[in-house]
Tab-separated table of C-alpha atoms in Angstrom:
chain	number	residue	atom	x	y	z
A	1	MET	CA	64.701	20.224	94.735
A	2	THR	CA	62.050	19.970	92.349
A	3	ARG	CA	58.262	20.851	93.508
A	4	PRO	CA	54.248	20.855	92.188
A	5	SER	CA	53.573	24.100	90.980
A	6	ALA	CA	50.259	24.141	92.251
A	7	THR	CA	49.286	24.189	96.506
A	8	PRO	CA	48.689	21.561	98.255
A	9	ALA	CA	44.913	20.549	99.063
A	10	ALA	CA	44.102	21.204	102.870
A	11	PRO	CA	43.435	17.224	102.933
A	12	ARG	CA	46.626	16.142	101.672
A	13	ARG	CA	48.686	19.556	103.062
A	14	ALA	CA	48.076	17.938	106.263
A	15	SER	CA	49.347	15.362	105.912
A	16	LEU	CA	52.321	16.840	104.143
A	17	ASP	CA	53.155	19.165	106.623
A	18	ALA	CA	52.551	16.152	109.340
A	19	VAL	CA	54.928	14.428	107.907
A	20	LEU	CA	57.214	16.667	107.295
A	21	HIS	CA	57.528	18.375	110.764
A	22	TYR	CA	58.420	14.374	111.771
A	23	ALA	CA	61.572	14.024	109.351
A	24	TRP	CA	62.798	17.760	110.021
A	25	HIS	CA	63.574	16.613	113.322
A	26	ALA	CA	63.939	13.185	112.827
A	27	GLY	CA	67.208	10.885	111.270
A	28	VAL	CA	66.478	8.318	109.603
A	29	PHE	CA	63.590	6.616	109.709
A	30	THR	CA	60.247	3.769	108.346
A	31	ALA	CA	57.191	5.037	107.405
A	32	GLY	CA	56.138	2.706	110.932
A	33	ASP	CA	57.817	5.038	113.180
A	34	ALA	CA	56.802	8.070	111.863
A	35	MET	CA	53.021	6.601	112.470
A	36	PRO	CA	52.252	7.020	115.285
A	37	ALA	CA	53.813	10.782	116.204
A	38	VAL	CA	52.720	12.141	113.120
A	39	GLY	CA	47.967	10.452	113.949
A	40	LEU	CA	48.112	9.226	110.197
A	41	THR	CA	47.402	5.905	108.948
A	42	ARG	CA	49.458	3.966	107.188
A	43	SER	CA	48.733	4.329	103.851
A	44	THR	CA	48.674	8.269	104.181
A	45	THR	CA	51.991	8.159	105.645
A	46	ILE	CA	53.086	6.679	102.828
A	47	GLU	CA	51.594	8.764	100.688
A	48	ALA	CA	52.653	12.402	101.884
A	49	LEU	CA	55.933	10.851	102.395
A	50	ASP	CA	55.552	9.992	98.770
A	51	GLY	CA	54.668	13.302	98.134
A	52	LEU	CA	57.955	14.520	99.725
A	53	VAL	CA	60.699	12.584	97.809
A	54	GLU	CA	58.358	14.223	95.211
A	55	ARG	CA	59.397	17.441	96.076
A	56	GLY	CA	62.779	17.083	96.745
A	57	LEU	CA	62.405	17.182	100.481
A	58	LEU	CA	63.275	14.106	101.553
A	59	ARG	CA	65.515	10.847	99.643
A	60	GLU	CA	64.458	7.704	100.475
A	61	LEU	CA	67.118	5.455	101.206
A	62	SER	CA	68.039	1.541	101.091
A	63	ASN	CA	66.215	0.033	103.058
A	64	THR	CA	65.747	-2.504	105.973
A	65	ARG	CA	66.752	-5.732	104.313
A	66	THR	CA	70.059	-4.330	102.642
A	67	VAL	CA	71.166	-2.458	105.694
A	68	GLY	CA	70.519	-5.436	107.564
A	69	ASP	CA	67.819	-4.263	109.963
A	70	TYR	CA	64.964	-7.508	108.903
A	71	SER	CA	64.347	-10.567	110.074
A	72	LYS	CA	60.789	-10.867	108.132
A	73	GLY	CA	58.109	-10.176	105.907
A	74	ARG	CA	58.741	-6.866	102.889
A	75	PRO	CA	61.365	-4.723	103.949
A	76	ALA	CA	60.814	-1.764	105.652
A	77	ARG	CA	61.607	1.613	103.138
A	78	ARG	CA	63.848	4.161	104.840
A	79	PHE	CA	63.954	8.101	104.123
A	80	GLU	CA	65.608	10.940	105.769
A	81	LEU	CA	65.460	14.846	105.805
A	82	ARG	CA	67.558	16.419	102.360
A	83	ALA	CA	68.885	18.809	104.754
A	84	ASP	CA	71.395	19.806	101.880
A	85	ALA	CA	68.829	20.820	99.819
A	86	ALA	CA	68.431	23.808	100.116
A	87	VAL	CA	70.722	26.154	102.794
A	88	VAL	CA	68.991	29.234	104.960
A	89	VAL	CA	70.741	32.297	106.049
A	90	GLY	CA	70.800	33.986	108.653
A	91	LEU	CA	72.374	38.076	109.480
A	92	ASP	CA	72.874	40.016	112.467
A	93	ALA	CA	72.317	42.829	110.777
A	94	GLY	CA	74.129	44.826	113.421
A	95	ARG	CA	75.570	49.545	112.742
A	96	ALA	CA	78.304	48.535	112.656
A	97	HIS	CA	79.498	44.619	111.910
A	98	ALA	CA	77.053	42.666	109.954
A	99	THR	CA	77.862	38.366	110.784
A	100	THR	CA	75.863	36.371	108.058
A	101	THR	CA	75.439	32.811	108.680
A	102	VAL	CA	74.845	30.116	106.125
A	103	ALA	CA	73.427	26.175	107.217
A	104	ASP	CA	71.412	23.405	106.088
A	105	LEU	CA	67.558	23.063	106.583
A	106	ARG	CA	68.635	21.570	110.232
A	107	GLY	CA	70.728	24.223	110.811
A	108	GLN	CA	73.396	23.074	110.356
A	109	VAL	CA	76.452	25.778	110.241
A	110	LEU	CA	77.930	25.391	106.528
A	111	ALA	CA	79.567	29.162	106.632
A	112	ARG	CA	79.664	31.984	108.875
A	113	GLN	CA	81.742	35.612	107.596
A	114	GLN	CA	81.657	38.472	109.509
A	115	VAL	CA	82.259	42.012	107.489
A	116	ALA	CA	82.736	45.758	109.144
A	117	LEU	CA	79.944	47.922	108.563
A	118	ASP	CA	80.643	51.777	107.804
A	119	GLU	CA	78.876	53.381	110.508
A	120	THR	CA	79.180	56.957	108.527
A	121	HIS	CA	77.276	55.765	105.053
A	122	ASP	CA	74.638	53.788	106.246
A	123	SER	CA	71.560	55.852	103.834
A	124	ALA	CA	69.202	52.604	102.750
A	125	ASP	CA	71.370	52.009	99.549
A	126	GLU	CA	74.106	51.934	100.719
A	127	ARG	CA	73.801	49.904	103.359
A	128	ARG	CA	71.355	48.030	101.495
A	129	ALA	CA	73.871	47.859	98.626
A	130	ALA	CA	76.742	45.783	102.115
A	131	LEU	CA	73.569	43.478	103.981
A	132	ALA	CA	73.382	42.010	100.812
A	133	GLY	CA	77.009	41.758	99.665
A	134	ALA	CA	77.518	40.162	103.183
A	135	VAL	CA	75.393	37.425	102.901
A	136	ASP	CA	76.917	36.477	98.590
A	137	GLU	CA	80.150	36.475	100.638
A	138	ALA	CA	79.088	34.549	102.864
A	139	LEU	CA	77.551	31.656	100.287
A	140	ASP	CA	80.736	32.029	98.378
A	141	ALA	CA	81.861	30.784	102.332
A	142	ALA	CA	80.325	27.496	101.786
A	143	GLY	CA	80.540	27.506	98.158
A	144	ARG	CA	76.105	27.820	97.309
A	145	GLY	CA	75.109	30.477	95.463
A	146	ARG	CA	71.382	32.638	95.607
A	147	ASP	CA	69.459	30.028	93.409
A	148	ASP	CA	70.358	27.107	97.089
A	149	VAL	CA	68.709	29.654	99.578
A	150	LEU	CA	64.973	28.801	100.215
A	151	ALA	CA	64.504	31.318	103.417
A	152	LEU	CA	66.376	33.436	105.223
A	153	CYS	CA	66.295	35.487	108.470
A	154	ALA	CA	67.885	39.531	109.405
A	155	GLY	CA	67.676	40.570	112.600
A	156	VAL	CA	67.656	44.473	112.709
A	157	PRO	CA	68.557	47.729	116.502
A	158	ALA	CA	65.584	48.209	115.314
A	159	PRO	CA	61.811	47.859	116.140
A	160	VAL	CA	59.790	45.785	113.415
A	161	ASP	CA	56.269	44.437	112.445
A	162	ALA	CA	54.594	41.083	112.265
A	163	HIS	CA	55.893	42.662	107.940
A	164	GLY	CA	58.792	42.736	108.392
A	165	ALA	CA	58.536	46.500	108.623
A	166	SER	CA	60.127	49.518	111.640
A	167	PRO	CA	58.190	52.233	112.219
A	168	VAL	CA	59.573	55.615	111.528
A	169	HIS	CA	61.730	57.436	114.640
A	170	ARG	CA	62.318	61.036	114.975
A	171	ASP	CA	65.414	61.243	113.305
A	172	GLY	CA	65.176	58.514	111.155
A	173	PHE	CA	67.491	55.420	112.233
A	174	TRP	CA	65.248	52.890	112.652
A	175	ARG	CA	65.119	52.894	109.036
A	176	ARG	CA	68.026	53.380	107.985
A	177	MET	CA	68.577	50.184	110.116
A	178	ASN	CA	65.503	48.413	108.029
A	179	PRO	CA	65.894	50.353	104.764
A	180	ASP	CA	63.197	48.053	103.231
A	181	LEU	CA	65.136	44.785	103.870
A	182	ALA	CA	62.314	42.425	102.981
A	183	GLU	CA	62.137	43.813	100.175
A	184	LEU	CA	65.192	43.468	98.820
A	185	PHE	CA	65.796	40.186	99.902
A	186	GLY	CA	62.125	39.420	98.752
A	187	ARG	CA	63.205	39.953	95.590
A	188	TRP	CA	65.345	36.321	95.749
A	189	VAL	CA	64.759	34.423	98.903
A	190	PRO	CA	60.902	32.279	99.215
A	191	ILE	CA	60.934	33.273	102.165
A	192	VAL	CA	62.354	36.354	103.985
A	193	ARG	CA	62.017	37.000	107.300
A	194	ILE	CA	62.896	40.227	109.049
A	195	GLU	CA	63.378	40.552	113.134
A	196	ASN	CA	64.108	42.013	115.587
A	197	ASP	CA	68.266	41.381	116.941
A	198	ALA	CA	67.218	40.761	120.951
A	199	SER	CA	63.870	39.203	119.585
A	200	LEU	CA	66.766	36.882	117.321
A	201	ALA	CA	68.744	37.487	120.761
A	202	ALA	CA	65.555	35.320	122.572
A	203	LEU	CA	64.547	32.441	120.183
A	204	ALA	CA	68.149	31.429	120.315
A	205	GLU	CA	68.660	31.292	124.649
A	206	GLY	CA	65.821	29.523	123.392
A	207	SER	CA	66.085	27.021	120.991
A	208	ARG	CA	69.854	26.803	122.703
A	209	GLY	CA	71.025	28.663	124.737
A	210	ALA	CA	70.387	29.160	129.249
A	211	ALA	CA	66.419	29.916	128.873
A	212	GLN	CA	65.255	26.295	127.029
A	213	GLY	CA	62.870	24.115	128.949
A	214	ARG	CA	61.049	28.103	129.411
A	215	ARG	CA	58.603	29.438	128.511
A	216	ASP	CA	58.126	32.897	130.474
A	217	TYR	CA	61.732	34.693	129.875
A	218	VAL	CA	63.542	37.977	128.883
A	219	THR	CA	66.779	37.721	126.974
A	220	LEU	CA	69.159	41.264	127.332
A	221	LEU	CA	71.652	42.623	124.691
A	222	ALA	CA	73.376	44.070	127.544
A	223	GLY	CA	77.441	45.525	125.917
A	224	GLU	CA	77.344	49.056	124.114
A	225	ARG	CA	73.197	49.096	124.367
A	226	LEU	CA	70.799	47.578	125.279
A	227	GLY	CA	67.765	45.179	123.877
A	228	ALA	CA	65.431	43.335	125.246
A	229	GLY	CA	62.879	40.190	123.830
A	230	VAL	CA	60.284	38.836	124.797
A	231	VAL	CA	59.254	35.374	125.785
A	232	VAL	CA	55.790	34.936	127.797
A	233	ASP	CA	53.939	31.653	128.298
A	234	GLY	CA	56.594	30.437	125.092
A	235	ASN	CA	55.609	32.835	122.901
A	236	LEU	CA	58.187	35.738	121.110
A	237	LEU	CA	55.679	39.147	121.851
A	238	ARG	CA	55.863	41.549	119.040
A	239	GLY	CA	53.850	44.328	119.569
A	240	ALA	CA	51.608	47.049	116.911
A	241	HIS	CA	55.070	47.705	116.071
A	242	GLY	CA	57.123	45.434	116.682
A	243	GLY	CA	58.229	47.648	120.042
A	244	VAL	CA	57.143	45.895	122.860
A	245	ALA	CA	60.161	46.059	125.703
A	246	GLU	CA	61.614	49.222	123.115
A	247	MET	CA	64.385	50.347	124.935
A	248	VAL	CA	63.541	54.106	125.248
A	249	ALA	CA	61.224	53.157	128.753
A	250	PHE	CA	64.717	53.320	130.819
A	251	ASP	CA	64.605	57.287	129.816
A	252	HIS	CA	62.949	57.743	132.467
A	253	VAL	CA	63.698	55.536	134.937
A	254	ALA	CA	66.188	56.758	137.361
A	255	GLY	CA	68.991	55.184	137.787
A	256	VAL	CA	68.882	54.075	134.245
A	257	ASP	CA	69.216	57.131	132.428
A	258	GLY	CA	68.905	55.425	129.202
A	259	ALA	CA	69.995	52.559	127.008
A	260	LEU	CA	73.331	52.867	126.815
A	261	GLY	CA	74.882	49.237	127.686
A	262	LEU	CA	76.767	47.330	130.582
A	263	GLY	CA	80.038	47.478	129.042
A	264	TYR	CA	79.470	50.746	128.226
A	265	ARG	CA	78.510	51.790	131.621
A	266	ALA	CA	81.245	50.206	133.020
A	267	ALA	CA	84.252	52.046	130.629
A	268	HIS	CA	81.956	55.182	130.894
A	269	TRP	CA	81.649	55.449	135.039
A	270	ALA	CA	85.664	54.240	135.182
A	271	ARG	CA	86.411	56.821	132.620
A	272	GLU	CA	85.253	59.050	134.986
A	273	GLN	CA	86.934	58.294	138.058
A	274	ILE	CA	90.085	58.710	136.942
A	275	ALA	CA	89.256	61.674	135.475
A	276	ALA	CA	88.725	62.255	139.369
A	277	GLY	CA	91.553	60.959	140.411
A	278	ALA	CA	89.331	58.349	141.910
A	279	LEU	CA	92.900	55.831	140.947
A	280	PRO	CA	94.474	54.409	143.118
A	281	ALA	CA	98.072	54.781	142.977
A	282	GLY	CA	100.065	52.063	141.068
A	283	HIS	CA	97.137	51.296	139.704
A	284	VAL	CA	97.148	49.034	136.411
A	285	LEU	CA	94.821	51.795	134.527
A	286	GLU	CA	97.497	54.466	135.957
A	287	THR	CA	99.216	53.195	132.453
A	288	VAL	CA	96.598	53.000	129.488
A	289	PRO	CA	94.612	55.873	127.741
A	290	PRO	CA	91.584	56.670	129.254
A	291	GLU	CA	89.865	55.852	125.392
A	292	ARG	CA	91.204	52.018	125.558
A	293	VAL	CA	89.467	51.626	129.579
A	294	ASP	CA	86.687	49.320	127.739
A	295	GLY	CA	84.005	47.538	129.700
A	296	ARG	CA	86.092	44.026	128.871
A	297	ARG	CA	88.738	45.552	131.048
A	298	VAL	CA	86.700	46.710	134.377
A	299	PHE	CA	84.901	43.487	133.887
A	300	GLU	CA	87.978	41.457	133.947
A	301	LEU	CA	90.037	43.838	136.672
A	302	ALA	CA	86.697	42.636	138.802
A	303	ALA	CA	86.626	38.681	138.142
A	304	ALA	CA	90.430	39.206	139.165
A	305	GLY	CA	89.238	40.625	142.550
A	306	ASP	CA	90.552	44.504	142.390
A	307	PRO	CA	89.321	46.507	144.434
A	308	PHE	CA	89.033	49.982	142.639
A	309	ALA	CA	87.004	47.844	139.367
A	310	LEU	CA	85.150	46.210	142.074
A	311	GLY	CA	83.472	49.374	143.118
A	312	ILE	CA	82.267	50.131	139.469
A	313	VAL	CA	81.049	46.917	138.842
A	314	GLU	CA	78.969	46.765	142.379
A	315	ARG	CA	77.195	50.553	140.272
A	316	VAL	CA	76.547	48.783	137.066
A	317	GLY	CA	74.549	45.663	138.875
A	318	GLU	CA	72.226	48.402	141.201
A	319	MET	CA	71.715	49.191	137.505
A	320	LEU	CA	71.025	46.017	136.202
A	321	ALA	CA	68.772	45.225	138.940
A	322	ARG	CA	66.590	48.568	138.325
A	323	ILE	CA	66.491	47.195	134.989
A	324	ALA	CA	65.467	43.784	136.478
A	325	ALA	CA	62.841	45.032	138.477
A	326	LEU	CA	61.211	46.241	135.668
A	327	PHE	CA	61.159	43.656	133.180
A	328	GLY	CA	59.978	41.807	136.787
A	329	SER	CA	56.921	43.951	137.159
A	330	LEU	CA	56.222	43.980	133.713
A	331	PHE	CA	55.929	40.803	131.995
A	332	ASP	CA	56.451	38.542	135.706
A	333	PRO	CA	59.299	36.534	133.759
A	334	ARG	CA	61.147	33.768	135.415
A	335	ALA	CA	64.083	34.061	134.749
A	336	ILE	CA	66.346	36.994	132.890
A	337	ILE	CA	68.922	35.735	130.160
A	338	VAL	CA	72.067	38.516	129.921
A	339	SER	CA	73.204	38.127	126.300
A	340	GLY	CA	75.518	38.323	124.072
A	341	ALA	CA	79.529	39.407	123.381
A	342	VAL	CA	79.707	40.998	127.869
A	343	SER	CA	77.716	38.154	128.544
A	344	GLY	CA	80.734	35.560	129.469
A	345	ARG	CA	82.610	39.394	131.496
A	346	ALA	CA	80.253	40.455	133.415
A	347	GLY	CA	80.052	36.841	136.461
A	348	ALA	CA	80.448	39.816	139.286
A	349	VAL	CA	78.328	42.151	137.792
A	350	LEU	CA	75.018	39.393	137.601
A	351	ASP	CA	76.278	39.220	141.391
A	352	ALA	CA	75.310	42.140	142.708
A	353	ALA	CA	72.578	42.414	140.871
A	354	ARG	CA	70.941	39.201	141.893
A	355	GLU	CA	71.867	40.699	145.681
A	356	ARG	CA	70.110	43.968	144.804
A	357	LEU	CA	66.896	42.688	143.262
A	358	PRO	CA	64.885	41.122	145.422
A	359	ALA	CA	64.021	44.431	147.452
A	360	MET	CA	62.816	46.073	144.101
A	361	LEU	CA	59.781	43.570	143.927
A	362	HIS	CA	56.876	42.264	144.943
A	363	LEU	CA	56.740	39.429	143.092
A	364	PRO	CA	59.654	37.081	143.676
A	365	PRO	CA	62.432	37.842	141.275
A	366	PRO	CA	62.907	36.572	137.941
A	367	GLU	CA	66.365	33.864	138.073
A	368	LEU	CA	69.342	36.274	136.815
A	369	VAL	CA	71.570	34.420	134.487
A	370	ALA	CA	74.682	34.475	131.864
A	371	SER	CA	74.031	32.615	128.609
A	372	ASP	CA	77.443	30.979	127.158
A	373	LEU	CA	76.080	32.093	123.238
A	374	GLY	CA	78.156	35.077	123.625
A	375	ALA	CA	78.914	37.443	120.626
A	376	ASP	CA	77.015	35.119	117.267
A	377	VAL	CA	73.386	34.663	119.561
A	378	VAL	CA	71.799	36.664	116.843
A	379	SER	CA	73.300	34.922	114.185
A	380	LEU	CA	72.576	31.939	115.994
A	381	GLY	CA	68.949	33.092	116.075
A	382	ALA	CA	68.026	34.168	112.955
A	383	VAL	CA	69.744	31.163	111.780
A	384	SER	CA	66.773	29.954	113.605
A	385	ALA	CA	63.870	31.329	112.681
A	386	ALA	CA	65.141	31.119	109.476
A	387	VAL	CA	65.083	27.382	109.664
A	388	ASP	CA	61.522	27.477	111.726
A	389	ALA	CA	60.886	29.784	108.152
A	390	ALA	CA	61.685	27.488	106.157
A	391	ARG	CA	59.760	24.592	107.868
A	392	ALA	CA	56.574	26.022	107.367
A	393	GLY	CA	56.545	28.031	104.300
A	394	VAL	CA	58.309	25.211	102.246
A	395	LEU	CA	54.841	23.741	101.029
A	396	ASP	CA	52.965	26.631	100.014
A	397	LEU	CA	55.790	28.033	97.947
A	398	THR	CA	54.111	27.738	93.974
A	399	GLY	CA	55.416	29.211	90.744
A	400	ARG	CA	58.882	30.857	90.211
A	401	HIS	CA	59.055	30.298	94.230
A	402	ALA	CA	58.616	26.765	93.779
A	403	ALA	CA	61.808	25.437	92.438
A	404	ALA	CA	63.831	28.223	93.475
A	405	VAL	CA	65.652	25.590	95.754
């Protein structure tokens, strides 16, 4: 893709942006299709279309006469977004794993790769090298290179401010998880966005998941540890330091007592009960080493009606109800989306929480909903955010970055 090296003047930029926004979400279209949607004159619409073709963002197709969609008069010119002109990258930069998704400009996935990260070697230099390597591997799998990347969004398990930086944490964890990734990837990616991982999960749920059509919701990442993304009046909330819904709040909530997730709590409480001799004789877990009793196993047993597992699930449901009540009181959402890998197995937990939640609130209780996006929800949200950032920022690229894609 080639483009002029100067940002267009404001009036022309506005028309280019309007037509590009239309094209990004349309299929094949004509100037006549675009005009009523963008509110521009025919001549201004055509000028913008030609400018976007020149910049490599649109391609002009055969006209309507050639494809047989023509009756009389001058045949209409046809256009479409060049979705393959560049790629975007969505990176779920977790503590133990990095999931990298490469997609075209419409968000169509070209490749997805997951690599394990060594949690014992998470210094800034080691993590930066590992994450850069993960992105390069995924680009290679997609048959693309660094020069093809227009935008990248990374999600990290830490608060992130509007500039992509994480605040100081008492033990340095947040900045180990986000060791200035904006600077690292900004060396070669024209448009970079760094976000909290749960915030990206919220974007994914809003764009393609259980929160579609909702303007007020909380997405709760709830596997081994808790994380939350909050959307109010259609806006993703961040805060001064990126700390909206920071989970240290639950250190001070009786019955929750920390940010450990639903899966972790189910496994921990099951092991406690087994160690206390509360496991019924002949139970299937008798033959399972305690360290292998995990949340997934407990939830699966509960779904099958196992009384021991159901008792654990009731306790986890009580905890989830308290979490939902706090979010319900603070943000008044219409829904709380339980998201991440745990969501597909936590149906009994949500049932237990639904029974308890109304008594904990004065406001109407939010609906508790299980996500169907699975473990890739953060990576999917990162792709959506990268696509949005690419569309919003591509016309502003100048100099080296203007020729980078």
